[in-house]
Amino acid sequence: ETPEFLARFQARIDAEEKIEPNDAMPEGYRRTLVRQIGQHAHSEIVGMLPEGNWITRAPSLKRKAALLAKVQDEGGHGLYLYAAAETLGVSREQMTEELLSGKAKYSSIFNYPTLSWADIGVIGWLVDGAAIMNQIPLCRCSYGPYARAMIRICKEESFHQRQGYEIVMTLARGTPAQKEMAQDALNRWWWPSLMMFGPSDADSQHSDQSMRWKIKRFTNDELRQKFIDATVPQAEFLGLSVPDPELRWNEAKGGYDHGPIDWDEFWRVVKGGGQMNVDRIRDRKKAWDEGAWVREAALAHAEKRAARKAA
Ligand code: ACO
């Protein structure tokens, strides 16, 4: 990759041109996208597990139908994202093998257990809320297929966030025991949700280059701050308290100051030591193994059809 090639590529990025699959691109750009889109796809697929855990126990038919639809949407998001990554020359089988072998990461948030129905509400409110904050800017990502996939994903995520907030609102306005359940779920999910945005900017390995390539449009800390500023008033409206004694409105910066994030916990979870990491990968491996016959049958069918056409 000559300096001229890299400069020409950067000039296209700076002019806000979209990069498409057949365009020449630096190997580092391709690798960064395969890594990020692959991790993102895995997160959607693994993200079906904590909520899937509550489908059979949803408290009403309406709640069950909404949760079922939401979990199916996440499966769909995973598929668009795998398809976007495939345009960069990596296969879905390869990406799945990397997930199952522990080589590819997925979001830390899905390694926490869902202990009560209130967790389903709080996941929609906080986890999908954080996902939207992070993903709206990805609709303007420089890589065309990723940016386009994100547009539909964000629309669906915004429905997920609302259904979650509505569950929490119902609990917060319910009996004292229901309000207590909602508060307990907020206490457990608040800090892990802040960790979803990734390490602080000082420790974020990839941010500088990804910002230059306009894959990322904001840094991890910038998005985390926007999320806190948007979410704290929502908690106040619900009459719930955010579990951070150091949380204060800072008039000068026009945002909240917050207490320290436990980065040791974050890295422990990212490296496989969270409460649910082992279960999540075991469940994905089981689903992949049990689906092998479907993949084989579809392939055999496609081959037969191709042979018939050729004959
Ligand atoms: N969970 C697990 N790993 C993480 C997390 C997290 N919350 N945040 C950062 N990491 C990893 C990075 O993937 C990177 O690891 P790698 O070098 O092995 O790939 C390492 O920590 C250092 O982080 P950064 O240098 O900041 O990485 P990056 O620039 O990729 O930023 C971010 C991380 C913000 C998550 C980015 O990749 C992104 O925006 N991804 C797309 C969105 C996404 O994946 N969302 C998933 C959750 S939302 C959902 O699925 C509903």
CSV table of C-alpha atoms and ligand atoms in Angstrom, one decimal:
chain,number,residue,atom,x,y,z
A,1,GLU,CA,0.0,0.0,0.0
A,2,THR,CA,1.8,3.1,-1.3
A,3,PRO,CA,1.5,6.5,0.5
A,4,GLU,CA,-0.3,7.7,-2.6
A,5,PHE,CA,-2.9,4.9,-2.4
A,6,LEU,CA,-3.5,5.6,1.3
A,7,ALA,CA,-3.8,9.4,0.7
A,8,ARG,CA,-6.3,8.8,-2.2
A,9,PHE,CA,-8.4,6.6,0.0
A,10,GLN,CA,-8.3,9.1,2.9
A,11,ALA,CA,-9.4,11.8,0.5
A,12,ARG,CA,-12.5,9.8,-0.5
A,13,ILE,CA,-13.3,9.3,3.2
A,14,ASP,CA,-12.8,13.0,3.9
A,15,ALA,CA,-15.1,13.9,1.0
A,16,GLU,CA,-17.8,11.7,2.7
A,17,GLU,CA,-17.9,9.2,-0.2
A,18,LYS,CA,-19.2,5.8,0.7
A,19,ILE,CA,-16.8,2.9,0.3
A,20,GLU,CA,-18.4,-0.1,-1.5
A,21,PRO,CA,-17.4,-3.8,-1.5
A,22,ASN,CA,-15.5,-3.8,-4.8
A,23,ASP,CA,-13.6,-0.5,-4.1
A,24,ALA,CA,-9.9,-0.7,-3.3
A,25,MET,CA,-9.3,-0.3,0.4
A,26,PRO,CA,-6.4,-0.5,2.8
A,27,GLU,CA,-6.1,-3.9,4.5
A,28,GLY,CA,-6.4,-2.3,7.9
A,29,TYR,CA,-9.7,-0.7,7.0
A,30,ARG,CA,-11.1,-4.1,5.8
A,31,ARG,CA,-9.8,-5.8,8.9
A,32,THR,CA,-11.2,-3.2,11.3
A,33,LEU,CA,-14.7,-3.5,9.7
A,34,VAL,CA,-14.6,-7.3,9.7
A,35,ARG,CA,-13.7,-7.2,13.4
A,36,GLN,CA,-16.3,-4.6,14.3
A,37,ILE,CA,-19.2,-5.9,12.1
A,38,GLY,CA,-18.5,-9.5,13.1
A,39,GLN,CA,-18.5,-8.6,16.8
A,40,HIS,CA,-21.7,-6.6,16.3
A,41,ALA,CA,-23.4,-9.5,14.5
A,42,HIS,CA,-22.3,-11.9,17.3
A,43,SER,CA,-23.7,-9.5,19.9
A,44,GLU,CA,-27.1,-9.5,18.2
A,45,ILE,CA,-27.2,-13.3,18.1
A,46,VAL,CA,-25.9,-13.9,21.6
A,47,GLY,CA,-28.2,-11.1,22.8
A,48,MET,CA,-31.2,-13.3,21.9
A,49,LEU,CA,-30.3,-15.6,24.8
A,50,PRO,CA,-30.8,-13.4,28.0
A,51,GLU,CA,-34.2,-12.3,26.7
A,52,GLY,CA,-35.2,-15.6,25.2
A,53,ASN,CA,-34.9,-16.9,28.8
A,54,TRP,CA,-38.2,-15.0,29.6
A,55,ILE,CA,-40.4,-15.7,26.6
A,56,THR,CA,-42.2,-18.6,28.2
A,57,ARG,CA,-42.6,-16.6,31.5
A,58,ALA,CA,-43.8,-13.2,30.1
A,59,PRO,CA,-46.7,-12.0,32.3
A,60,SER,CA,-49.3,-11.6,29.5
A,61,LEU,CA,-50.0,-12.6,25.9
A,62,LYS,CA,-49.3,-9.0,24.8
A,63,ARG,CA,-45.9,-9.0,26.6
A,64,LYS,CA,-45.1,-12.4,25.2
A,65,ALA,CA,-45.9,-11.4,21.6
A,66,ALA,CA,-43.8,-8.2,21.9
A,67,LEU,CA,-40.8,-10.0,23.4
A,68,LEU,CA,-41.0,-12.8,20.8
A,69,ALA,CA,-41.0,-10.2,18.0
A,70,LYS,CA,-38.1,-8.3,19.6
A,71,VAL,CA,-35.9,-11.5,20.0
A,72,GLN,CA,-36.7,-12.4,16.3
A,73,ASP,CA,-35.7,-8.9,15.3
A,74,GLU,CA,-32.3,-9.4,16.9
A,75,GLY,CA,-31.9,-12.6,15.0
A,76,GLY,CA,-32.6,-10.6,11.8
A,77,HIS,CA,-30.1,-7.9,12.8
A,78,GLY,CA,-27.5,-10.6,13.2
A,79,LEU,CA,-28.2,-11.8,9.7
A,80,TYR,CA,-28.0,-8.4,8.0
A,81,LEU,CA,-24.7,-7.8,9.8
A,82,TYR,CA,-23.2,-11.2,8.9
A,83,ALA,CA,-24.2,-10.4,5.3
A,84,ALA,CA,-22.6,-6.9,5.5
A,85,ALA,CA,-19.4,-8.6,6.8
A,86,GLU,CA,-19.5,-11.2,4.1
A,87,THR,CA,-19.1,-8.4,1.5
A,88,LEU,CA,-15.6,-7.9,2.9
A,89,GLY,CA,-14.6,-11.5,2.0
A,90,VAL,CA,-15.2,-13.4,5.2
A,91,SER,CA,-17.7,-16.2,5.5
A,92,ARG,CA,-20.4,-16.6,8.0
A,93,GLU,CA,-19.0,-20.1,9.0
A,94,GLN,CA,-15.6,-18.5,9.6
A,95,MET,CA,-17.1,-15.8,11.8
A,96,THR,CA,-19.2,-18.3,13.7
A,97,GLU,CA,-16.2,-20.5,14.3
A,98,GLU,CA,-14.4,-17.5,15.7
A,99,LEU,CA,-17.2,-16.8,18.1
A,100,LEU,CA,-17.4,-20.4,19.3
A,101,SER,CA,-13.7,-20.7,19.8
A,102,GLY,CA,-13.6,-17.5,21.8
A,103,LYS,CA,-11.4,-15.7,19.2
A,104,ALA,CA,-14.1,-13.1,18.3
A,105,LYS,CA,-15.7,-11.0,21.0
A,106,TYR,CA,-19.3,-10.0,21.5
A,107,SER,CA,-20.7,-7.4,23.8
A,108,SER,CA,-19.9,-7.7,27.5
A,109,ILE,CA,-23.5,-6.9,28.4
A,110,PHE,CA,-24.9,-10.2,27.4
A,111,ASN,CA,-22.8,-12.0,30.0
A,112,TYR,CA,-25.1,-10.9,32.8
A,113,PRO,CA,-28.0,-13.0,33.9
A,114,THR,CA,-31.7,-12.0,33.6
A,115,LEU,CA,-33.1,-12.7,37.0
A,116,SER,CA,-36.6,-11.2,37.0
A,117,TRP,CA,-39.2,-9.9,34.5
A,118,ALA,CA,-38.1,-6.4,35.4
A,119,ASP,CA,-34.7,-7.2,33.7
A,120,ILE,CA,-36.6,-7.5,30.4
A,121,GLY,CA,-37.9,-4.0,30.8
A,122,VAL,CA,-34.6,-2.6,31.9
A,123,ILE,CA,-32.7,-4.3,29.1
A,124,GLY,CA,-35.0,-2.7,26.5
A,125,TRP,CA,-34.7,0.7,28.2
A,126,LEU,CA,-31.0,0.8,29.0
A,127,VAL,CA,-29.3,-1.9,26.8
A,128,ASP,CA,-31.3,-1.0,23.6
A,129,GLY,CA,-31.1,2.7,24.6
A,130,ALA,CA,-27.3,2.4,24.7
A,131,ALA,CA,-27.3,0.4,21.5
A,132,ILE,CA,-29.2,3.1,19.7
A,133,MET,CA,-26.9,5.9,21.0
A,134,ASN,CA,-23.9,3.9,19.6
A,135,GLN,CA,-25.6,2.8,16.4
A,136,ILE,CA,-27.3,6.0,15.1
A,137,PRO,CA,-23.9,7.4,14.1
A,138,LEU,CA,-23.0,4.1,12.4
A,139,CYS,CA,-25.8,4.8,9.9
A,140,ARG,CA,-23.2,7.4,8.6
A,141,CYS,CA,-20.3,5.0,8.7
A,142,SER,CA,-18.0,5.3,5.7
A,143,TYR,CA,-18.6,1.6,4.6
A,144,GLY,CA,-21.8,1.5,2.6
A,145,PRO,CA,-23.2,-2.0,3.4
A,146,TYR,CA,-22.7,-1.5,7.1
A,147,ALA,CA,-24.2,2.0,7.1
A,148,ARG,CA,-27.3,0.8,5.1
A,149,ALA,CA,-27.8,-2.2,7.4
A,150,MET,CA,-27.8,0.1,10.4
A,151,ILE,CA,-30.7,2.2,9.2
A,152,ARG,CA,-33.3,-0.5,9.5
A,153,ILE,CA,-31.6,-1.9,12.6
A,154,CYS,CA,-31.9,1.5,14.4
A,155,LYS,CA,-35.6,1.8,13.5
A,156,GLU,CA,-36.3,-1.6,15.1
A,157,GLU,CA,-34.0,-0.8,18.1
A,158,SER,CA,-36.1,2.2,18.8
A,159,PHE,CA,-39.2,0.1,19.1
A,160,HIS,CA,-37.3,-2.2,21.4
A,161,GLN,CA,-36.3,0.7,23.6
A,162,ARG,CA,-39.9,1.9,23.9
A,163,GLN,CA,-41.3,-1.5,24.8
A,164,GLY,CA,-38.7,-1.8,27.5
A,165,TYR,CA,-39.3,1.6,28.9
A,166,GLU,CA,-43.1,0.9,28.9
A,167,ILE,CA,-42.5,-2.3,30.9
A,168,VAL,CA,-40.4,-0.4,33.5
A,169,MET,CA,-43.0,2.4,33.7
A,170,THR,CA,-45.8,-0.2,34.4
A,171,LEU,CA,-43.7,-1.7,37.2
A,172,ALA,CA,-42.6,1.7,38.6
A,173,ARG,CA,-46.3,2.7,38.8
A,174,GLY,CA,-47.4,-0.7,40.2
A,175,THR,CA,-47.3,-2.1,43.7
A,176,PRO,CA,-44.3,-1.4,46.0
A,177,ALA,CA,-43.0,-4.8,45.3
A,178,GLN,CA,-43.1,-4.2,41.5
A,179,LYS,CA,-41.4,-0.8,41.9
A,180,GLU,CA,-38.7,-2.6,44.0
A,181,MET,CA,-38.2,-5.1,41.2
A,182,ALA,CA,-37.7,-2.3,38.7
A,183,GLN,CA,-35.2,-0.5,41.0
A,184,ASP,CA,-33.3,-3.8,41.6
A,185,ALA,CA,-33.0,-4.4,37.9
A,186,LEU,CA,-31.8,-0.8,37.3
A,187,ASN,CA,-29.2,-1.3,40.1
A,188,ARG,CA,-27.8,-4.4,38.4
A,189,TRP,CA,-27.9,-3.1,34.8
A,190,TRP,CA,-26.8,0.5,35.1
A,191,TRP,CA,-23.0,0.0,35.3
A,192,PRO,CA,-22.8,-2.8,32.7
A,193,SER,CA,-24.8,-0.6,30.3
A,194,LEU,CA,-22.2,2.1,30.7
A,195,MET,CA,-19.5,-0.4,29.9
A,196,MET,CA,-21.2,-1.3,26.6
A,197,PHE,CA,-19.6,1.8,25.1
A,198,GLY,CA,-16.2,0.3,25.5
A,199,PRO,CA,-13.1,1.3,27.4
A,200,SER,CA,-12.4,5.0,28.1
A,201,ASP,CA,-10.9,7.0,25.3
A,202,ALA,CA,-7.4,6.8,26.8
A,203,ASP,CA,-7.6,3.0,26.7
A,204,SER,CA,-9.4,2.6,23.4
A,205,GLN,CA,-7.0,1.0,21.0
A,206,HIS,CA,-8.9,1.4,17.8
A,207,SER,CA,-10.8,4.7,18.3
A,208,ASP,CA,-8.3,7.1,16.7
A,209,GLN,CA,-7.9,5.2,13.5
A,210,SER,CA,-11.6,4.3,13.3
A,211,MET,CA,-12.5,8.0,13.7
A,212,ARG,CA,-10.1,9.0,10.9
A,213,TRP,CA,-11.7,6.4,8.7
A,214,LYS,CA,-15.2,7.6,9.7
A,215,ILE,CA,-16.2,4.1,10.8
A,216,LYS,CA,-16.8,5.7,14.2
A,217,ARG,CA,-18.1,9.2,14.4
A,218,PHE,CA,-17.9,9.7,18.1
A,219,THR,CA,-15.5,8.3,20.7
A,220,ASN,CA,-16.6,5.8,23.4
A,221,ASP,CA,-16.6,8.4,26.2
A,222,GLU,CA,-18.6,10.9,24.1
A,223,LEU,CA,-21.3,8.4,23.4
A,224,ARG,CA,-21.3,7.2,27.1
A,225,GLN,CA,-21.8,10.8,28.1
A,226,LYS,CA,-24.7,11.4,25.7
A,227,PHE,CA,-26.3,8.2,27.0
A,228,ILE,CA,-26.1,9.2,30.6
A,229,ASP,CA,-27.4,12.7,29.9
A,230,ALA,CA,-30.4,11.2,28.0
A,231,THR,CA,-31.2,8.5,30.5
A,232,VAL,CA,-30.9,10.1,33.9
A,233,PRO,CA,-34.0,12.3,33.3
A,234,GLN,CA,-35.9,9.2,32.2
A,235,ALA,CA,-35.1,7.5,35.5
A,236,GLU,CA,-36.2,10.6,37.4
A,237,PHE,CA,-39.5,10.5,35.5
A,238,LEU,CA,-40.0,6.9,36.6
A,239,GLY,CA,-39.2,7.8,40.2
A,240,LEU,CA,-36.2,5.4,40.2
A,241,SER,CA,-32.8,6.2,41.4
A,242,VAL,CA,-29.6,5.7,39.4
A,243,PRO,CA,-27.1,3.7,41.5
A,244,ASP,CA,-24.3,6.2,41.4
A,245,PRO,CA,-23.8,8.4,44.5
A,246,GLU,CA,-21.4,10.6,42.6
A,247,LEU,CA,-23.8,11.5,39.8
A,248,ARG,CA,-24.2,15.3,39.6
A,249,TRP,CA,-25.4,17.7,37.0
A,250,ASN,CA,-22.5,19.8,35.8
A,251,GLU,CA,-23.8,23.2,34.6
A,252,ALA,CA,-20.5,24.3,33.1
A,253,LYS,CA,-20.2,21.2,30.8
A,254,GLY,CA,-24.0,20.9,30.3
A,255,GLY,CA,-23.9,17.2,31.3
A,256,TYR,CA,-23.7,14.9,34.2
A,257,ASP,CA,-20.5,14.0,36.1
A,258,HIS,CA,-20.5,10.3,37.1
A,259,GLY,CA,-18.6,8.0,39.5
A,260,PRO,CA,-15.8,5.7,38.4
A,261,ILE,CA,-16.5,2.7,36.2
A,262,ASP,CA,-15.1,-0.6,37.4
A,263,TRP,CA,-12.8,-1.4,34.4
A,264,ASP,CA,-11.5,-4.5,36.1
A,265,GLU,CA,-15.0,-6.0,36.0
A,266,PHE,CA,-15.3,-4.9,32.3
A,267,TRP,CA,-12.1,-6.6,31.2
A,268,ARG,CA,-12.9,-9.7,33.3
A,269,VAL,CA,-16.2,-10.1,31.5
A,270,VAL,CA,-14.7,-9.3,28.1
A,271,LYS,CA,-12.1,-12.0,28.7
A,272,GLY,CA,-14.6,-14.7,29.5
A,273,GLY,CA,-14.9,-14.4,33.3
A,274,GLY,CA,-18.4,-13.0,33.5
A,275,GLN,CA,-21.2,-14.8,35.2
A,276,MET,CA,-22.8,-16.1,31.9
A,277,ASN,CA,-19.9,-16.3,29.4
A,278,VAL,CA,-19.6,-20.1,29.6
A,279,ASP,CA,-23.4,-20.7,29.3
A,280,ARG,CA,-23.7,-18.3,26.4
A,281,ILE,CA,-21.1,-20.0,24.3
A,282,ARG,CA,-22.3,-23.4,25.2
A,283,ASP,CA,-25.9,-22.5,24.1
A,284,ARG,CA,-24.6,-21.0,20.8
A,285,LYS,CA,-22.5,-24.1,20.1
A,286,LYS,CA,-25.5,-26.3,20.8
A,287,ALA,CA,-27.7,-24.3,18.4
A,288,TRP,CA,-25.0,-24.3,15.7
A,289,ASP,CA,-24.4,-28.1,16.0
A,290,GLU,CA,-28.2,-28.9,16.1
A,291,GLY,CA,-28.7,-26.7,13.0
A,292,ALA,CA,-26.0,-28.5,11.0
A,293,TRP,CA,-28.6,-30.7,9.2
A,294,VAL,CA,-30.5,-27.7,8.0
A,295,ARG,CA,-27.4,-26.1,6.5
A,296,GLU,CA,-26.5,-29.4,4.9
A,297,ALA,CA,-30.0,-30.0,3.5
A,298,ALA,CA,-30.2,-26.4,2.1
A,299,LEU,CA,-26.8,-26.9,0.4
A,300,ALA,CA,-27.8,-30.3,-1.0
A,301,HIS,CA,-31.1,-28.8,-2.3
A,302,ALA,CA,-29.2,-25.9,-4.0
A,303,GLU,CA,-26.8,-28.3,-5.6
A,304,LYS,CA,-29.6,-30.5,-7.0
A,305,ARG,CA,-31.4,-27.5,-8.4
A,306,ALA,CA,-28.2,-26.2,-10.0
A,307,ALA,CA,-27.6,-29.7,-11.5
A,308,ARG,CA,-31.2,-29.8,-12.9
A,309,LYS,CA,-30.8,-26.4,-14.4
A,310,ALA,CA,-27.5,-27.4,-16.0
A,311,ALA,CA,-29.0,-30.6,-17.4
B,1,ACO,N1,-17.9,-5.7,25.1
B,1,ACO,C1,-16.9,-6.5,24.6
B,1,ACO,N2,-15.8,-6.1,24.0
B,1,ACO,C2,-15.6,-4.7,23.9
B,1,ACO,C3,-16.6,-3.8,24.4
B,1,ACO,C4,-17.8,-4.4,25.0
B,1,ACO,N3,-18.7,-3.6,25.5
B,1,ACO,N4,-16.2,-2.6,24.1
B,1,ACO,C5,-15.0,-2.7,23.5
B,1,ACO,N5,-14.6,-4.0,23.4
B,1,ACO,C6,-13.4,-4.5,22.9
B,1,ACO,C7,-13.2,-4.1,21.4
B,1,ACO,O1,-13.9,-4.9,20.6
B,1,ACO,C8,-11.7,-4.2,21.3
B,1,ACO,O2,-11.3,-5.6,21.2
B,1,ACO,P1,-10.5,-6.2,19.9
B,1,ACO,O3,-9.4,-5.3,19.7
B,1,ACO,O4,-10.2,-7.6,20.3
B,1,ACO,O5,-11.5,-6.2,18.8
B,1,ACO,C9,-11.2,-3.7,22.7
B,1,ACO,O6,-12.3,-3.9,23.6
B,1,ACO,C10,-10.8,-2.3,22.7
B,1,ACO,O7,-11.9,-1.4,22.5
B,1,ACO,P2,-11.9,-0.2,21.4
B,1,ACO,O8,-10.5,0.0,20.9
B,1,ACO,O9,-12.6,1.0,21.9
B,1,ACO,O10,-12.7,-0.9,20.2
B,1,ACO,P3,-13.7,-0.3,19.1
B,1,ACO,O11,-13.1,0.9,18.5
B,1,ACO,O12,-14.1,-1.4,18.2
B,1,ACO,O13,-15.0,0.3,19.9
B,1,ACO,C11,-17.3,-0.4,20.1
B,1,ACO,C12,-15.8,-0.6,20.6
B,1,ACO,C13,-17.7,1.0,20.6
B,1,ACO,C14,-18.2,-1.5,20.8
B,1,ACO,C15,-17.4,-0.5,18.6
B,1,ACO,O14,-16.8,-1.7,18.2
B,1,ACO,C16,-18.8,-0.4,18.1
B,1,ACO,O15,-19.3,0.6,18.0
B,1,ACO,N6,-19.3,-1.6,17.6
B,1,ACO,C17,-20.6,-1.7,17.0
B,1,ACO,C18,-21.8,-1.8,17.9
B,1,ACO,C19,-21.8,-3.1,18.7
B,1,ACO,O16,-21.1,-4.0,18.5
B,1,ACO,N7,-22.8,-3.2,19.6
B,1,ACO,C20,-23.0,-4.4,20.3
B,1,ACO,C21,-23.9,-4.3,21.4
B,1,ACO,S1,-25.5,-3.6,21.0
B,1,ACO,C22,-26.5,-4.9,20.6
B,1,ACO,O17,-26.1,-5.8,20.0
B,1,ACO,C23,-27.9,-4.8,20.8
